[in-house]
Amino acid sequence: DTGVSQDPRHKITKRGQNVTFRCDPISEHNRLYWYRQTLGQGPEFLTYFQNEAQLEKSRLLSDRFSAERPKGSFSTLEIQRTEQGDSAMYLCASSLEYVGAGAPDTQYFGPGTRLTVL
Amino acid sequence: AQSVTQLGSHVSVSEGALVLLRCNYSSSVPPYLFWYVQYPNQGLQLLLKYTTGATLVKGINGFEAEFKKSETSFHLTKPSAHMSDAAEYFCAVSDYGNNRLAFGKGNQVVVIP
């Protein structure tokens, strides 16, 4: 168990460019989450996957954002036509959820990708 | 929708003194409550969580928290602060059937030698 990994750790881009981030969850985890954290704030939920299915999206996830989790393993988060307001830390988390278990399992977080849009 | 409130963005505590971080939640159903810690340039690490059962929850690094339904609170404490406790601490809530975590704004803890 090597934990949740994210790549890249840092990304600097110019406004209007597209960027893509990758998250590799803990291998046996079936749930994968994306959060966004801006300076001085707590993380905010963006979206989550159960295996390869994207089950919920926050209203924060505008149509410029798209997330995928092909084959239920790693996930990518793409931002098209980046804006300065997209500058933030993008966090990925994973968990192992049993259907009908009730209490949620612990979400394990990766180190994040810090995006700076110039 | 569920939410949490953490007051006082920066908390200074002397080494060896009590650490107390306050968290109040709002939820229409019985909540699940979490405290996470974030060290610089690292992801969030779970300190402890409350789901059901015992209301006093013990976590890692000597931290504990008590769920008080009547006060809608889940305050985090540690009897004696250590220099290594300097970090940012986040309270979070989720509820049954809702997998998202709703985080507070966090407390930046500074430990004074």
XYZ file of C-alpha atoms in Angstrom:
231
model
C 0.000 0.000 0.000
C 1.796 3.077 -1.285
C -0.998 5.527 -0.588
C -2.753 7.899 -2.955
C -0.453 9.542 -5.472
C -1.038 12.579 -7.656
C 0.815 13.911 -10.644
C 2.042 16.525 -11.205
C 2.596 18.057 -7.798
C 2.800 21.536 -9.243
C 1.498 23.013 -12.487
C 1.911 26.549 -13.757
C -0.044 27.457 -16.851
C -1.219 30.487 -18.754
C -4.845 31.536 -18.806
C -6.752 29.795 -21.561
C -4.609 26.667 -21.631
C -5.900 23.189 -20.841
C -4.448 21.141 -17.992
C -4.863 17.543 -16.896
C -4.115 16.028 -13.504
C -3.808 12.373 -12.612
C -4.679 10.522 -9.418
C -3.726 6.953 -8.563
C -5.798 5.688 -5.622
C -4.930 2.962 -3.142
C -5.148 -0.182 -5.240
C -8.133 -1.946 -3.675
C -10.225 1.207 -3.176
C -13.410 1.445 -5.208
C -14.286 5.074 -4.415
C -12.328 8.041 -5.689
C -12.993 11.687 -4.849
C -11.788 15.044 -6.120
C -11.700 18.151 -3.929
C -10.456 21.690 -4.491
C -8.754 23.755 -1.805
C -8.146 27.477 -2.174
C -5.919 29.540 0.076
C -7.312 29.907 3.581
C -10.212 27.557 2.968
C -10.991 23.938 3.647
C -11.269 21.468 0.787
C -14.488 21.617 -1.261
C -16.029 18.548 -2.851
C -15.981 18.408 -6.645
C -16.974 14.896 -7.703
C -16.672 11.208 -6.877
C -16.561 7.841 -8.611
C -17.724 4.417 -7.573
C -15.470 2.193 -9.678
C -15.692 3.747 -13.162
C -19.071 5.425 -12.655
C -19.170 9.124 -11.822
C -21.992 9.259 -9.268
C -22.061 12.848 -8.076
C -20.840 16.224 -9.269
C -20.772 19.462 -7.324
C -22.115 22.682 -8.797
C -18.500 23.869 -8.492
C -17.657 21.586 -11.388
C -18.406 23.851 -14.337
C -18.579 22.569 -17.896
C -14.882 23.419 -18.303
C -14.072 20.625 -15.864
C -14.235 16.955 -16.734
C -13.218 13.932 -14.727
C -12.836 10.342 -15.784
C -11.936 7.068 -14.185
C -11.488 4.536 -16.979
C -11.520 0.920 -15.849
C -12.114 2.018 -12.283
C -8.450 2.535 -11.518
C -6.650 5.893 -11.893
C -8.580 9.092 -12.519
C -7.913 12.245 -14.505
C -9.261 15.727 -13.948
C -9.089 18.061 -16.936
C -9.671 21.789 -16.872
C -10.226 23.433 -20.233
C -9.630 27.125 -20.941
C -8.162 27.748 -17.506
C -8.995 30.956 -15.651
C -7.106 32.651 -12.837
C -9.894 31.641 -10.476
C -8.974 28.009 -11.090
C -5.725 28.494 -9.161
C -5.977 26.131 -6.209
C -4.789 22.852 -4.745
C -6.605 19.893 -6.291
C -6.847 16.976 -3.892
C -7.696 13.392 -4.666
C -8.901 10.884 -2.074
C -9.905 7.240 -2.166
C -11.821 4.880 0.088
C -13.168 1.341 0.218
C -16.930 1.437 0.538
C -19.235 -1.469 1.107
C -22.730 -1.038 -0.246
C -25.176 -0.782 2.621
C -22.445 -0.536 5.231
C -23.848 2.700 6.605
C -20.958 4.604 8.083
C -18.547 5.912 5.462
C -15.056 4.497 5.286
C -12.079 6.735 5.818
C -11.067 8.835 2.831
C -7.305 8.763 2.281
C -5.899 11.850 0.632
C -3.067 12.326 -1.809
C -0.542 15.187 -1.583
C -2.446 17.306 -4.085
C -1.629 19.137 -7.310
C -1.092 22.864 -6.907
C -2.302 24.742 -9.977
C -1.239 28.313 -10.676
C -2.903 30.096 -13.587
C -1.040 33.202 -14.753
C -26.871 20.461 3.587
C -24.457 19.592 6.328
C -21.704 22.027 7.300
C -19.134 22.691 9.997
C -17.895 25.882 11.613
C -14.385 26.329 12.951
C -13.728 29.628 14.664
C -10.354 31.332 14.892
C -8.250 30.628 11.841
C -4.961 30.863 13.781
C -4.451 29.277 17.190
C -1.287 29.798 19.215
C -0.474 27.424 22.039
C 2.557 27.088 24.267
C 4.499 23.853 24.193
C 3.109 21.611 26.928
C -0.211 23.463 27.145
C -3.667 22.186 26.260
C -4.668 22.223 22.618
C -8.378 22.939 22.078
C -9.867 23.335 18.620
C -13.589 23.938 18.362
C -15.911 22.492 15.750
C -19.675 22.908 15.532
C -21.704 21.104 12.922
C -25.028 21.481 11.234
C -26.761 18.375 9.932
C -30.362 17.315 9.517
C -29.503 13.675 10.159
C -27.094 11.984 12.576
C -23.684 13.114 11.433
C -20.406 11.381 10.897
C -17.606 13.658 12.075
C -13.909 13.763 11.273
C -10.765 15.654 12.177
C -7.965 15.785 9.626
C -4.476 17.307 9.939
C -2.500 18.802 7.073
C 1.247 19.378 7.264
C 2.922 21.723 4.764
C 3.089 20.291 1.251
C 1.307 17.124 2.318
C -2.164 15.692 1.928
C -4.729 15.462 4.693
C -4.256 12.750 7.295
C -7.108 11.423 9.417
C -6.688 12.108 13.132
C -9.934 10.542 14.325
C -13.567 10.004 13.407
C -16.961 9.557 15.050
C -19.564 7.356 13.411
C -21.649 5.688 16.110
C -21.145 4.368 19.637
C -18.814 5.917 22.178
C -18.954 9.690 22.053
C -15.358 10.157 23.238
C -13.108 9.240 20.349
C -9.354 8.753 20.645
C -7.119 9.333 17.676
C -3.495 9.369 16.687
C -0.747 11.505 18.239
C -2.588 11.841 21.559
C -5.605 13.700 20.182
C -9.177 13.036 21.199
C -12.588 14.537 20.486
C -15.995 14.310 22.092
C -19.276 14.243 20.164
C -21.926 16.270 21.995
C -25.259 16.084 20.221
C -26.938 18.592 22.526
C -24.288 21.173 21.662
C -23.810 20.058 18.021
C -20.094 20.045 18.730
C -17.045 17.877 18.097
C -14.151 19.713 19.715
C -10.601 18.385 19.380
C -8.225 18.337 22.348
C -4.720 17.267 23.274
C -3.535 17.632 26.875
C 0.018 18.709 26.085
C 1.103 20.392 22.858
C 4.289 19.318 21.127
C 6.262 21.258 18.547
C 5.361 18.587 15.982
C 1.657 19.482 16.384
C 2.175 22.668 14.372
C -0.041 22.133 11.330
C -3.470 22.961 9.932
C -6.443 21.101 11.346
C -9.773 20.579 9.591
C -13.078 19.394 10.959
C -15.395 17.673 8.475
C -18.884 16.179 8.407
C -20.720 13.707 6.218
C -23.937 11.773 6.703
C -25.412 8.429 5.762
C -25.820 8.056 2.042
C -23.904 11.236 1.310
C -20.297 10.493 0.559
C -18.972 13.968 0.272
C -17.031 15.507 3.141
C -17.903 19.086 4.048
C -14.890 20.756 5.636
C -14.536 23.750 7.895
C -12.106 26.542 7.055
C -9.424 25.051 9.258
C -7.294 26.109 12.210
C -3.616 26.885 11.724
C -1.937 25.803 14.957
C 1.316 27.462 15.998
C 3.227 25.959 18.922
C 5.329 28.428 20.898
C 8.438 27.000 22.580
